[in-house]
Coordinates of C-alpha atoms and ligand atoms in Angstrom, one line a residue:
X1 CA 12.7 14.1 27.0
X2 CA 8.7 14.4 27.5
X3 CA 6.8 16.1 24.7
X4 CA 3.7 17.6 25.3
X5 CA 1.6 18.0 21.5
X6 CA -0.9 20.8 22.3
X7 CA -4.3 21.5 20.4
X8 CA -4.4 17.5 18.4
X9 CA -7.2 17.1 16.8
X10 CA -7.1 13.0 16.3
X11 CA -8.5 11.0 13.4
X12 CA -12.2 10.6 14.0
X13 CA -12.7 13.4 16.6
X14 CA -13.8 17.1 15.9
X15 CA -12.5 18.9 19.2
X16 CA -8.5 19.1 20.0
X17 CA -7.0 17.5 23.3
X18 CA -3.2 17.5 24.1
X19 CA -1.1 14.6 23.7
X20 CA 1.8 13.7 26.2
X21 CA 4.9 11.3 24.8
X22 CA 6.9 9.9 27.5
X23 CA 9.1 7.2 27.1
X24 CA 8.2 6.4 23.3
X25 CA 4.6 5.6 24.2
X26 CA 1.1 8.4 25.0
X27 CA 1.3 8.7 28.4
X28 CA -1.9 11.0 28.5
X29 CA -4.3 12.0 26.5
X30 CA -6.8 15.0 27.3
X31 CA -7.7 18.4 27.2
X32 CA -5.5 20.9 28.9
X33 CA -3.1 18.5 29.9
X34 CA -1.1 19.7 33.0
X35 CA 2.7 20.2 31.7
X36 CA 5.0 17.3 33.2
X37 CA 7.2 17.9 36.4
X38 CA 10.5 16.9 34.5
X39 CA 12.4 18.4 31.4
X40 CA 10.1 18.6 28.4
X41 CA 9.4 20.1 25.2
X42 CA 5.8 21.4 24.5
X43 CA 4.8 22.2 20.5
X44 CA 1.6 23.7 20.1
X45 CA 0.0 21.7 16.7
X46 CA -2.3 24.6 16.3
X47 CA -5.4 22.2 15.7
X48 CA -3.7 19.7 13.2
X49 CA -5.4 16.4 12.6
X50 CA -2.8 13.7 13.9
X51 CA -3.6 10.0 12.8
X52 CA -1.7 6.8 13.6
X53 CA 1.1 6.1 11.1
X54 CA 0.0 5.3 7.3
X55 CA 1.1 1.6 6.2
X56 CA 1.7 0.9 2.7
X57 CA 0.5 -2.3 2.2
X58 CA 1.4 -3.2 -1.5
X59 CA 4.7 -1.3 -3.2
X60 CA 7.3 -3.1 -5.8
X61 CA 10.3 -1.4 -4.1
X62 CA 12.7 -3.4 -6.7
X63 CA 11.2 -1.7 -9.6
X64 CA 11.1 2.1 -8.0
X65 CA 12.7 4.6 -10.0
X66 CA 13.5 2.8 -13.5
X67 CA 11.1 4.3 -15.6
X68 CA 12.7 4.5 -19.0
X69 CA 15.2 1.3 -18.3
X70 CA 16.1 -0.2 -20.8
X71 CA 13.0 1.4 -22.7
X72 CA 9.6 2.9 -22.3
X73 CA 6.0 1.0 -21.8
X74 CA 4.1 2.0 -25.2
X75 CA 1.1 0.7 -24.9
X76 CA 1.0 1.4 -21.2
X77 CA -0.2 -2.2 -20.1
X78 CA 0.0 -4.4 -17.6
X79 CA 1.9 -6.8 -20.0
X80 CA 4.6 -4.9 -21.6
X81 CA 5.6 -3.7 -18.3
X82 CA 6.2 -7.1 -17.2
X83 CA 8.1 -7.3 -20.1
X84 CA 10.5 -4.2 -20.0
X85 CA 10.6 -5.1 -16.5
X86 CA 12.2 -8.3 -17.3
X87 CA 14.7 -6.8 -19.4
X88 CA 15.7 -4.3 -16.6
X89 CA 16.1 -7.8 -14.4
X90 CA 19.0 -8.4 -16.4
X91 CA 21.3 -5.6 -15.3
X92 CA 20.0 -5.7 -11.3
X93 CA 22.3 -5.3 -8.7
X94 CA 21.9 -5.7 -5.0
X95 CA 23.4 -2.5 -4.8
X96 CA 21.2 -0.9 -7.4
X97 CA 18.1 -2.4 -5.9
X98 CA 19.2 -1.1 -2.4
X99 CA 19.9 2.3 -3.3
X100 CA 16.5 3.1 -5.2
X101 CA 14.3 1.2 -2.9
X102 CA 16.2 3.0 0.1
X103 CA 15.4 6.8 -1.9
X104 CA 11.6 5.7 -1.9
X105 CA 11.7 4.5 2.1
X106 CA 12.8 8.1 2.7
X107 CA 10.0 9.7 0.9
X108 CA 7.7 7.2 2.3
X109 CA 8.8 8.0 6.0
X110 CA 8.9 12.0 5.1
X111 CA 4.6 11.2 4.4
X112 CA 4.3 9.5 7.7
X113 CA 4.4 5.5 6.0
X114 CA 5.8 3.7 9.3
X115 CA 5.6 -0.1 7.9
X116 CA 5.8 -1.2 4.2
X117 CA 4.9 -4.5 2.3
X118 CA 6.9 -4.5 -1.0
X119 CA 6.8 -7.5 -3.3
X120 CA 10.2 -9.0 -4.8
X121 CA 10.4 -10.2 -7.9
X122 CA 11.9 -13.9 -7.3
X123 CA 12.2 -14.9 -11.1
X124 CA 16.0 -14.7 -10.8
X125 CA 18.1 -17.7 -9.8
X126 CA 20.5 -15.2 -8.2
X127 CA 17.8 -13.7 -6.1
X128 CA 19.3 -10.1 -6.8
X129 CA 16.5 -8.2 -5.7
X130 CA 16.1 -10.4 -2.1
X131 CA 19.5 -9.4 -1.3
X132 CA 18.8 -5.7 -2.1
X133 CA 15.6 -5.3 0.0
X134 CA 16.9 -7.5 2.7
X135 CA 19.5 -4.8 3.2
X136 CA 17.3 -2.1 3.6
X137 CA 15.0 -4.1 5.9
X138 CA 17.7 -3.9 8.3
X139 CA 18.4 -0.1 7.7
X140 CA 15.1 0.6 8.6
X141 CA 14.7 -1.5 11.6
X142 CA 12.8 -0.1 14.4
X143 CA 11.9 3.2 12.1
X144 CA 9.7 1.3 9.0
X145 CA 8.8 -1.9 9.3
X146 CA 9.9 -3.4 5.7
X147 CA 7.8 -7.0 5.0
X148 CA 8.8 -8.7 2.3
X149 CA 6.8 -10.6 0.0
X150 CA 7.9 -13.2 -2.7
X151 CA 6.8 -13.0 -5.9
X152 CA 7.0 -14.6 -9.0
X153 CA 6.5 -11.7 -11.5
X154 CA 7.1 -14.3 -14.7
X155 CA 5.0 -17.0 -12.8
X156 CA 5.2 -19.7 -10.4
X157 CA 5.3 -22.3 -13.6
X158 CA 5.8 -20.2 -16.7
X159 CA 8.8 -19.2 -15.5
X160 CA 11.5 -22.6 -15.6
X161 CA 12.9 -23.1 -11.8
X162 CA 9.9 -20.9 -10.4
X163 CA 8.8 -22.9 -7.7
X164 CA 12.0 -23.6 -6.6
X165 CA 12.8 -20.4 -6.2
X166 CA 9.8 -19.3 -4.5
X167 CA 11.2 -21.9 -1.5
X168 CA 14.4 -20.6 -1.9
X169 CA 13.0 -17.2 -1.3
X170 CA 10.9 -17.7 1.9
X171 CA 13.9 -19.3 2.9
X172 CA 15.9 -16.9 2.8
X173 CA 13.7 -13.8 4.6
X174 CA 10.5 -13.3 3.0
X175 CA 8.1 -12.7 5.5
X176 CA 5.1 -13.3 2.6
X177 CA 4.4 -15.6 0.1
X178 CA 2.8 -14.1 -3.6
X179 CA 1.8 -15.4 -6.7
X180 CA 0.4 -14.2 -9.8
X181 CA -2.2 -17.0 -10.9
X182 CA -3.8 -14.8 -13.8
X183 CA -0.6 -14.5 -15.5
X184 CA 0.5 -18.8 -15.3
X185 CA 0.1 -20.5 -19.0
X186 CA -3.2 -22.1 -18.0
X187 CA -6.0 -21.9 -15.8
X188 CA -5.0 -25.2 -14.0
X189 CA -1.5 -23.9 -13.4
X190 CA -3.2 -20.4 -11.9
X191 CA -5.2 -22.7 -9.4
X192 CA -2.3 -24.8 -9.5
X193 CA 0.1 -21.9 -8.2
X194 CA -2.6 -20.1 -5.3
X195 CA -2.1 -23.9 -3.8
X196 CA 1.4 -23.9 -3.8
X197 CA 1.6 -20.6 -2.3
X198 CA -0.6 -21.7 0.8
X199 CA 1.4 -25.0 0.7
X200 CA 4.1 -22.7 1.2
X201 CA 2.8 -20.6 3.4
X202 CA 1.9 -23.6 6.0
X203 CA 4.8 -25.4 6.3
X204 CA 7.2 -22.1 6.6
X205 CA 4.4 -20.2 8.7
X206 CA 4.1 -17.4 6.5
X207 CA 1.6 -14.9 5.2
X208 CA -0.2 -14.6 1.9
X209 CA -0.3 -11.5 -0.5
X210 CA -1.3 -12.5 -3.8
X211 CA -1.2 -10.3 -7.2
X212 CA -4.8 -12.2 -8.3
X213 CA -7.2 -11.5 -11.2
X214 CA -4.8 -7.9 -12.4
X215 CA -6.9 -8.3 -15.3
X216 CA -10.4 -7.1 -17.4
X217 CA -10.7 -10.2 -18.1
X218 CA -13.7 -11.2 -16.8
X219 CA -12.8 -14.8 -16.8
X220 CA -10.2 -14.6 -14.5
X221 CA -11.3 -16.4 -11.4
X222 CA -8.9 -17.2 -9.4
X223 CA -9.9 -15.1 -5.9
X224 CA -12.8 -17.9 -6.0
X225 CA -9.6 -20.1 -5.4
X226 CA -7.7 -17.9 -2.9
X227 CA -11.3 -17.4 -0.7
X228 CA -11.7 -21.7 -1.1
X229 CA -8.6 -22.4 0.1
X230 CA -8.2 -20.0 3.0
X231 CA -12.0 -21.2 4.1
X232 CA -10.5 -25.0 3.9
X233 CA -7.4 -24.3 5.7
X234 CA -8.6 -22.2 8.3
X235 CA -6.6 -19.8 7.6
X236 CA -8.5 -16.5 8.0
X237 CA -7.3 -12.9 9.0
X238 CA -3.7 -14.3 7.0
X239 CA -4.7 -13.6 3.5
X240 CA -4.6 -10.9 1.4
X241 CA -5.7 -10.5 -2.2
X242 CA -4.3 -7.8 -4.4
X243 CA -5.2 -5.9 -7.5
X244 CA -8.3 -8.4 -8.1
X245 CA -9.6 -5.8 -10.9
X246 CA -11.3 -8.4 -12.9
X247 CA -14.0 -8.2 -10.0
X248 CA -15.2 -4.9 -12.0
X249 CA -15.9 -7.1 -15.0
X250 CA -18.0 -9.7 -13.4
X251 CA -21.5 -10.0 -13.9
X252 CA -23.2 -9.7 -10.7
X253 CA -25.0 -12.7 -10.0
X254 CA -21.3 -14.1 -9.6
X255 CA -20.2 -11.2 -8.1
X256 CA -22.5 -11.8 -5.7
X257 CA -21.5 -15.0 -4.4
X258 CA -17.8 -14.2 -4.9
X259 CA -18.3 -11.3 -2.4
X260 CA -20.2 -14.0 0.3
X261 CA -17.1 -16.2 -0.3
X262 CA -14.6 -13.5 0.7
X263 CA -16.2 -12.6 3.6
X264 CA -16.3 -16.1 4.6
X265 CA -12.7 -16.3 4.4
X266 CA -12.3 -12.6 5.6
X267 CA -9.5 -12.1 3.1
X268 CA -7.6 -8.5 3.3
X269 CA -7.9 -6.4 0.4
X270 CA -6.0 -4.3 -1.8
X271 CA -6.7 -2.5 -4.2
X272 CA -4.4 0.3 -6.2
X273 CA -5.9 2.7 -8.0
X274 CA -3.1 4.4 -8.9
X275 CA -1.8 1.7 -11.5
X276 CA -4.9 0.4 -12.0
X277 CA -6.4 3.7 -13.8
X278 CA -3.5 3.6 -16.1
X279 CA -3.1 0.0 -16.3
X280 CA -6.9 -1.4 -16.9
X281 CA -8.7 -0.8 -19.7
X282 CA -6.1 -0.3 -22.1
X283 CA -7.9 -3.6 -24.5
X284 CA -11.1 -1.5 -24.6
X285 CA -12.1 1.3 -27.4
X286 CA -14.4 2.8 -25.5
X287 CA -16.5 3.0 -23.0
X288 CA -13.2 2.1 -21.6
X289 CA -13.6 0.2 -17.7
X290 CA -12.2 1.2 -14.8
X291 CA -10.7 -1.9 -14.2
X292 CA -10.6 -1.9 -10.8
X293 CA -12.0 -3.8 -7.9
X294 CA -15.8 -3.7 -5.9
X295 CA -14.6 -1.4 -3.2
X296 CA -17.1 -0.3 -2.0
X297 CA -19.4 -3.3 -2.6
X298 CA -16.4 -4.9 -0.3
X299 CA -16.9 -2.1 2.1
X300 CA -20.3 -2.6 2.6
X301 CA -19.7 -6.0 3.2
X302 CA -17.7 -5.5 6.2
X303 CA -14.6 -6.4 4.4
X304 CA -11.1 -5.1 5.7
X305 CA -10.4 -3.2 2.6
X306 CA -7.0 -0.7 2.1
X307 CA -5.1 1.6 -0.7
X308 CA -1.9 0.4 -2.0
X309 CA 0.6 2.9 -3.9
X310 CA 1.9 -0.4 -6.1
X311 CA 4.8 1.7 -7.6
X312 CA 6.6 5.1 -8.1
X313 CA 8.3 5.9 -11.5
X314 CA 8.7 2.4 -12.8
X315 CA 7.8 0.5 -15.8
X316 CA 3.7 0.3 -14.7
X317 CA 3.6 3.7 -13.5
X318 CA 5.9 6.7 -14.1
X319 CA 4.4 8.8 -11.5
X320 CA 4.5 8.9 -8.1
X321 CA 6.2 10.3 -4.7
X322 CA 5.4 7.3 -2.8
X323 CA 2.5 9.2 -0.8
X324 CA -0.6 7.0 0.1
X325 CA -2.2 10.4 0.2
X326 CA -2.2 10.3 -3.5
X327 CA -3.2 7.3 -4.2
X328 CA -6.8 7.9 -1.6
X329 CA -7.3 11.3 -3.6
X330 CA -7.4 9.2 -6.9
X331 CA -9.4 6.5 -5.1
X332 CA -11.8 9.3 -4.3
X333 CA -12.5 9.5 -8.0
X334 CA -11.6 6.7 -9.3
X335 CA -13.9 5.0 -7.1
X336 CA -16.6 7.5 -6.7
X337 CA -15.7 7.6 -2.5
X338 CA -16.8 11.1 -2.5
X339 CA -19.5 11.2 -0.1
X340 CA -18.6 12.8 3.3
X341 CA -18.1 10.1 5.1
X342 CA -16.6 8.3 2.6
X343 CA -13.6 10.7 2.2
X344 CA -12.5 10.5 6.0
X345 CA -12.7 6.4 5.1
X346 CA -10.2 6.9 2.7
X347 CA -8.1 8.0 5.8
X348 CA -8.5 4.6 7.1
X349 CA -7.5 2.8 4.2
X350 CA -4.3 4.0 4.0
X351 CA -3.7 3.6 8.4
X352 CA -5.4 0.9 10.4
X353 CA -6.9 -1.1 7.7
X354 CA -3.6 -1.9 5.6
X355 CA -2.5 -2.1 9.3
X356 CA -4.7 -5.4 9.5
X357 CA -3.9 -6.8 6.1
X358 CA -0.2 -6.5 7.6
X359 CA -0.2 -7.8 11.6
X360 CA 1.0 -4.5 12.9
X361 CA -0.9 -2.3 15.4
X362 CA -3.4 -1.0 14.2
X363 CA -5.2 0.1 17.9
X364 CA -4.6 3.7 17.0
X365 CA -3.3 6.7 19.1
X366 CA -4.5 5.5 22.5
X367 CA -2.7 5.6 26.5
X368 CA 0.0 3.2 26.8
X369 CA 0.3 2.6 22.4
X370 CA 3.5 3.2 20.9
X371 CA 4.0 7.1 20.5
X372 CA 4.0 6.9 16.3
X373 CA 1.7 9.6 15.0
X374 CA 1.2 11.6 11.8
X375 CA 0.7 15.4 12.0
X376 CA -1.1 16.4 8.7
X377 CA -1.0 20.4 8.1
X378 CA -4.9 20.0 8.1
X379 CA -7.6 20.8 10.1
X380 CA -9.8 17.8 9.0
X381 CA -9.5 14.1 7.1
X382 CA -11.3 15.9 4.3
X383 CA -9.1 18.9 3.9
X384 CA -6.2 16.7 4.7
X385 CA -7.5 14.4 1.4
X386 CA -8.3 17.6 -0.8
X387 CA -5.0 19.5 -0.6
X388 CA -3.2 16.3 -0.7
X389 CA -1.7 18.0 3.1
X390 CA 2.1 18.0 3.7
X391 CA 2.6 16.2 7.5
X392 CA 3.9 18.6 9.3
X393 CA 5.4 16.0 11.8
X394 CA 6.2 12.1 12.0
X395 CA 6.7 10.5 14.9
X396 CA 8.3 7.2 15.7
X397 CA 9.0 5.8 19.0
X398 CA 8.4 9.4 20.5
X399 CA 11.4 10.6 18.0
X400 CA 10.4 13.0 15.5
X401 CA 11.7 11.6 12.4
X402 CA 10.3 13.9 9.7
X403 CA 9.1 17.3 9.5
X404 CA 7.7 19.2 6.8
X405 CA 7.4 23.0 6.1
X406 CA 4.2 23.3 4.0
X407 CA 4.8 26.2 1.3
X408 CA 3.6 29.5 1.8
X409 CA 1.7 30.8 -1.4
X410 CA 0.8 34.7 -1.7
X411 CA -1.3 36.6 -4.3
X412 CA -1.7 40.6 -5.1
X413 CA -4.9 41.4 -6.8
X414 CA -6.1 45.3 -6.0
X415 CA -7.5 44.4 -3.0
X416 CA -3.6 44.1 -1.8
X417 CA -1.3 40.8 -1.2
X418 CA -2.4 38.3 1.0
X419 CA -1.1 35.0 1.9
X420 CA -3.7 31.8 0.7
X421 CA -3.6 28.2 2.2
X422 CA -6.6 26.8 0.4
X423 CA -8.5 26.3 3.0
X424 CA -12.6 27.6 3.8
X425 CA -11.9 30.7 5.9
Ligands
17E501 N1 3.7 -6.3 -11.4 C1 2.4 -6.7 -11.6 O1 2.2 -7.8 -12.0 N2 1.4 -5.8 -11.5 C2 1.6 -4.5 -11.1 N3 0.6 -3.7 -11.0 C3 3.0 -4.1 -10.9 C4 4.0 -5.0 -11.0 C5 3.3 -2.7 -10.5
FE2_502 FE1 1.3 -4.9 -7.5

């Protein structure tokens, strides 16, 4: 049946129009829309902003929901997470790995998140994770796109049978190939390992995501390689580098050049500030860094640029509902993105720019795209960033798939009881 969305406001417009979904695509798009001839539904959005769906382009969906298995992360670090982690590999099931990343895909489709990238830890010669996530790929078909990325949480080399099992991996249905150069033994096994994953990555036509530089260190250089090798391979617009927090710790003469190198190579990137303000920083007694990438230095430079959640209630990060919302209201801090402008940004980086880094559409809510839309319970990108806005209605494919019914809050003072909903009357 037709549905005709009444009084949208879309991402980057101030004035509503009506939307018409026919056939799982926007048939029209204007103001006062004339109703359709045949059977239809019409729901009045009330002057909701409605944005193409949010992509989530960097999640560990193996790791969601173990917080507190077998233990807690003391210190809070990077590296004793990798290390409980590794202790919680142990006891993985497909079935266990299935079930928790399938909770998380719920939540992520009830705030809108229509494609997903997770990485999978492949430092398991049973591949126990794959055959979880695999699974859910194909319970989600055709309602999130699940891409699967492998990586090497213990290292490519420091890890025995690594590389192998990185092969064995794409073989067997990763759509990406990671890596984790900052964390090999050496310095020539990091550069060693960002050439085996684009070695990789050319003979099994594959795409690149790699965890690089997750570190203060400001010595970590290994995006210099990533940028090198995409450049020499002509491979542009099929890389993306992740985390890369040790950016923040460069000086900026090398800085400088680092950020000319990646736009040569027009690598995607990710950055997460939601680990990253917990993870970072944790070496330093003060000031203590941010730890976090140049965002907006990468911005400026015309650099495709998106928010990543990285993980909900696992060993890194404890919090979490899996909504990229969250994660662009702490980038708004975290990153000092609170100028005007720069807060609707923020909606971009969590639709049509991880959209980019991931090769789905990213052409927006346009005649003739695919009807899948996000109805925020906000006027505005701004107001839908400050409340942290419920969506009040996913679509997919012209189906609505989620709906939300925001809370309603009421006070009494002596003036009398009135309802609030935070927003400027
Ligand atoms: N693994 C890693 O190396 N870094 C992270 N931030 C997470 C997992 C969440
Ligand atoms: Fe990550």
């Amino acid at each position: 049946m037709d549905l005709l969305l009444r009084n949208a406001v879309l991402l980057g417009t101030d004035h509503p129009v009506d939307v018409l979904v026919a056939g799982g695509t926007v048939a029209a798009i204007g103001a006062d829309l004339p109703a359709p001839d045949g059977e239809h539904e019409v729901e009045d959005l009330g002057g909701r902003l409605v944005t193409p769906p949010l992509v989530e382009p960097h999640i560990h969906l193996d790791a969601v929901l173990t917080v507190g298995q077998p233990r807690q992360n003391e210190t809070g670090s990077l590296f004793e997470g990798i290390a409980v982690w590794a202790e919680r590999v142990k006891t993985l099931t497909p079935d266990d790995v299935a079930a928790r990343a399938r909770e998380v895909m719920t939540w992520q489709l009830a705030w809108g998140v229509q494609s997903v990238r997770s990485h999978v830890d492949v430092c398991d010669p049973d591949l126990r994770a794959l055959a979880g996530l695999k699974q859910v790929r194909e319970e989600f078909a055709g309602l999130v796109d699940l891409q699967l990325v492998a990586f090497p949480q213990q290292g490519v080399y420091g890890f025995a049978g690594g590389a192998d099992l990185m092969r064995r991996a794409v073989e067997e249905g990763c759509d990406v190939v990671g890596g984790i150069p900052h964390y090999e033994l050496t310095r020539e096994d990091g550069v060693a390992s960002v050439q085996y994953v684009f070695d990789l990555a050319q003979e099994y036509d594959r795409l690149i995501d790699i965890h690089c530089d997750e570190t203060d260190d400001d010595h970590a250089r290994f995006v210099e390689v990533m940028a090198a090798e995409t450049i020499k391979r002509g491979m542009t617009g099929r890389v993306t580098a992740s985390h890369t927090t040790a950016m923040g710790s460069y000086n900026a003469a090398y800085a400088y050049r680092l950020v000319n190198n990646i736009k040569r190579a027009g690598l995607h990137m990710v950055t997460n500030p939601l680990d990253n303000s917990v993870l970072q920083g944790r070496f330093d007694v003060g000031p203590v860094r941010r730890g976090q990438t140049r965002v907006k230095e990468l911005v400026a430079a015309g650099l495709n640029v998106a928010i990543g959640h990285d993980s909900v209630m696992d060993p890194w990060y404890p919090l979490g509902v899996g909504d990229p919302l969250q994660s662009a209201f702490v980038m708004a801090h975290y990153g000092q993105m609170s100028g005007a402008s720069e807060l609707e940004y923020l909606l971009e980086m969590v639709t049509t720019n991880p959209a980019k880094a991931l090769g789905v559409d990213s052409g927006g809510i346009r005649v003739g795209g695919p009807a899948d839309l996000v109805v925020f319970d906000a006027p505005t990108a701004t107001d839908a960033v400050r409340r942290i806005s419920p969506r009040w209605l996913v679509m997919r494919g012209g189906e609505v798939v989620a709906r939300t019914a925001p809370a309603t809050t009421t006070v009494t003072t002596p003036a009398g009881t009135r309802e609030v909903t935070f927003l400027r009357p």
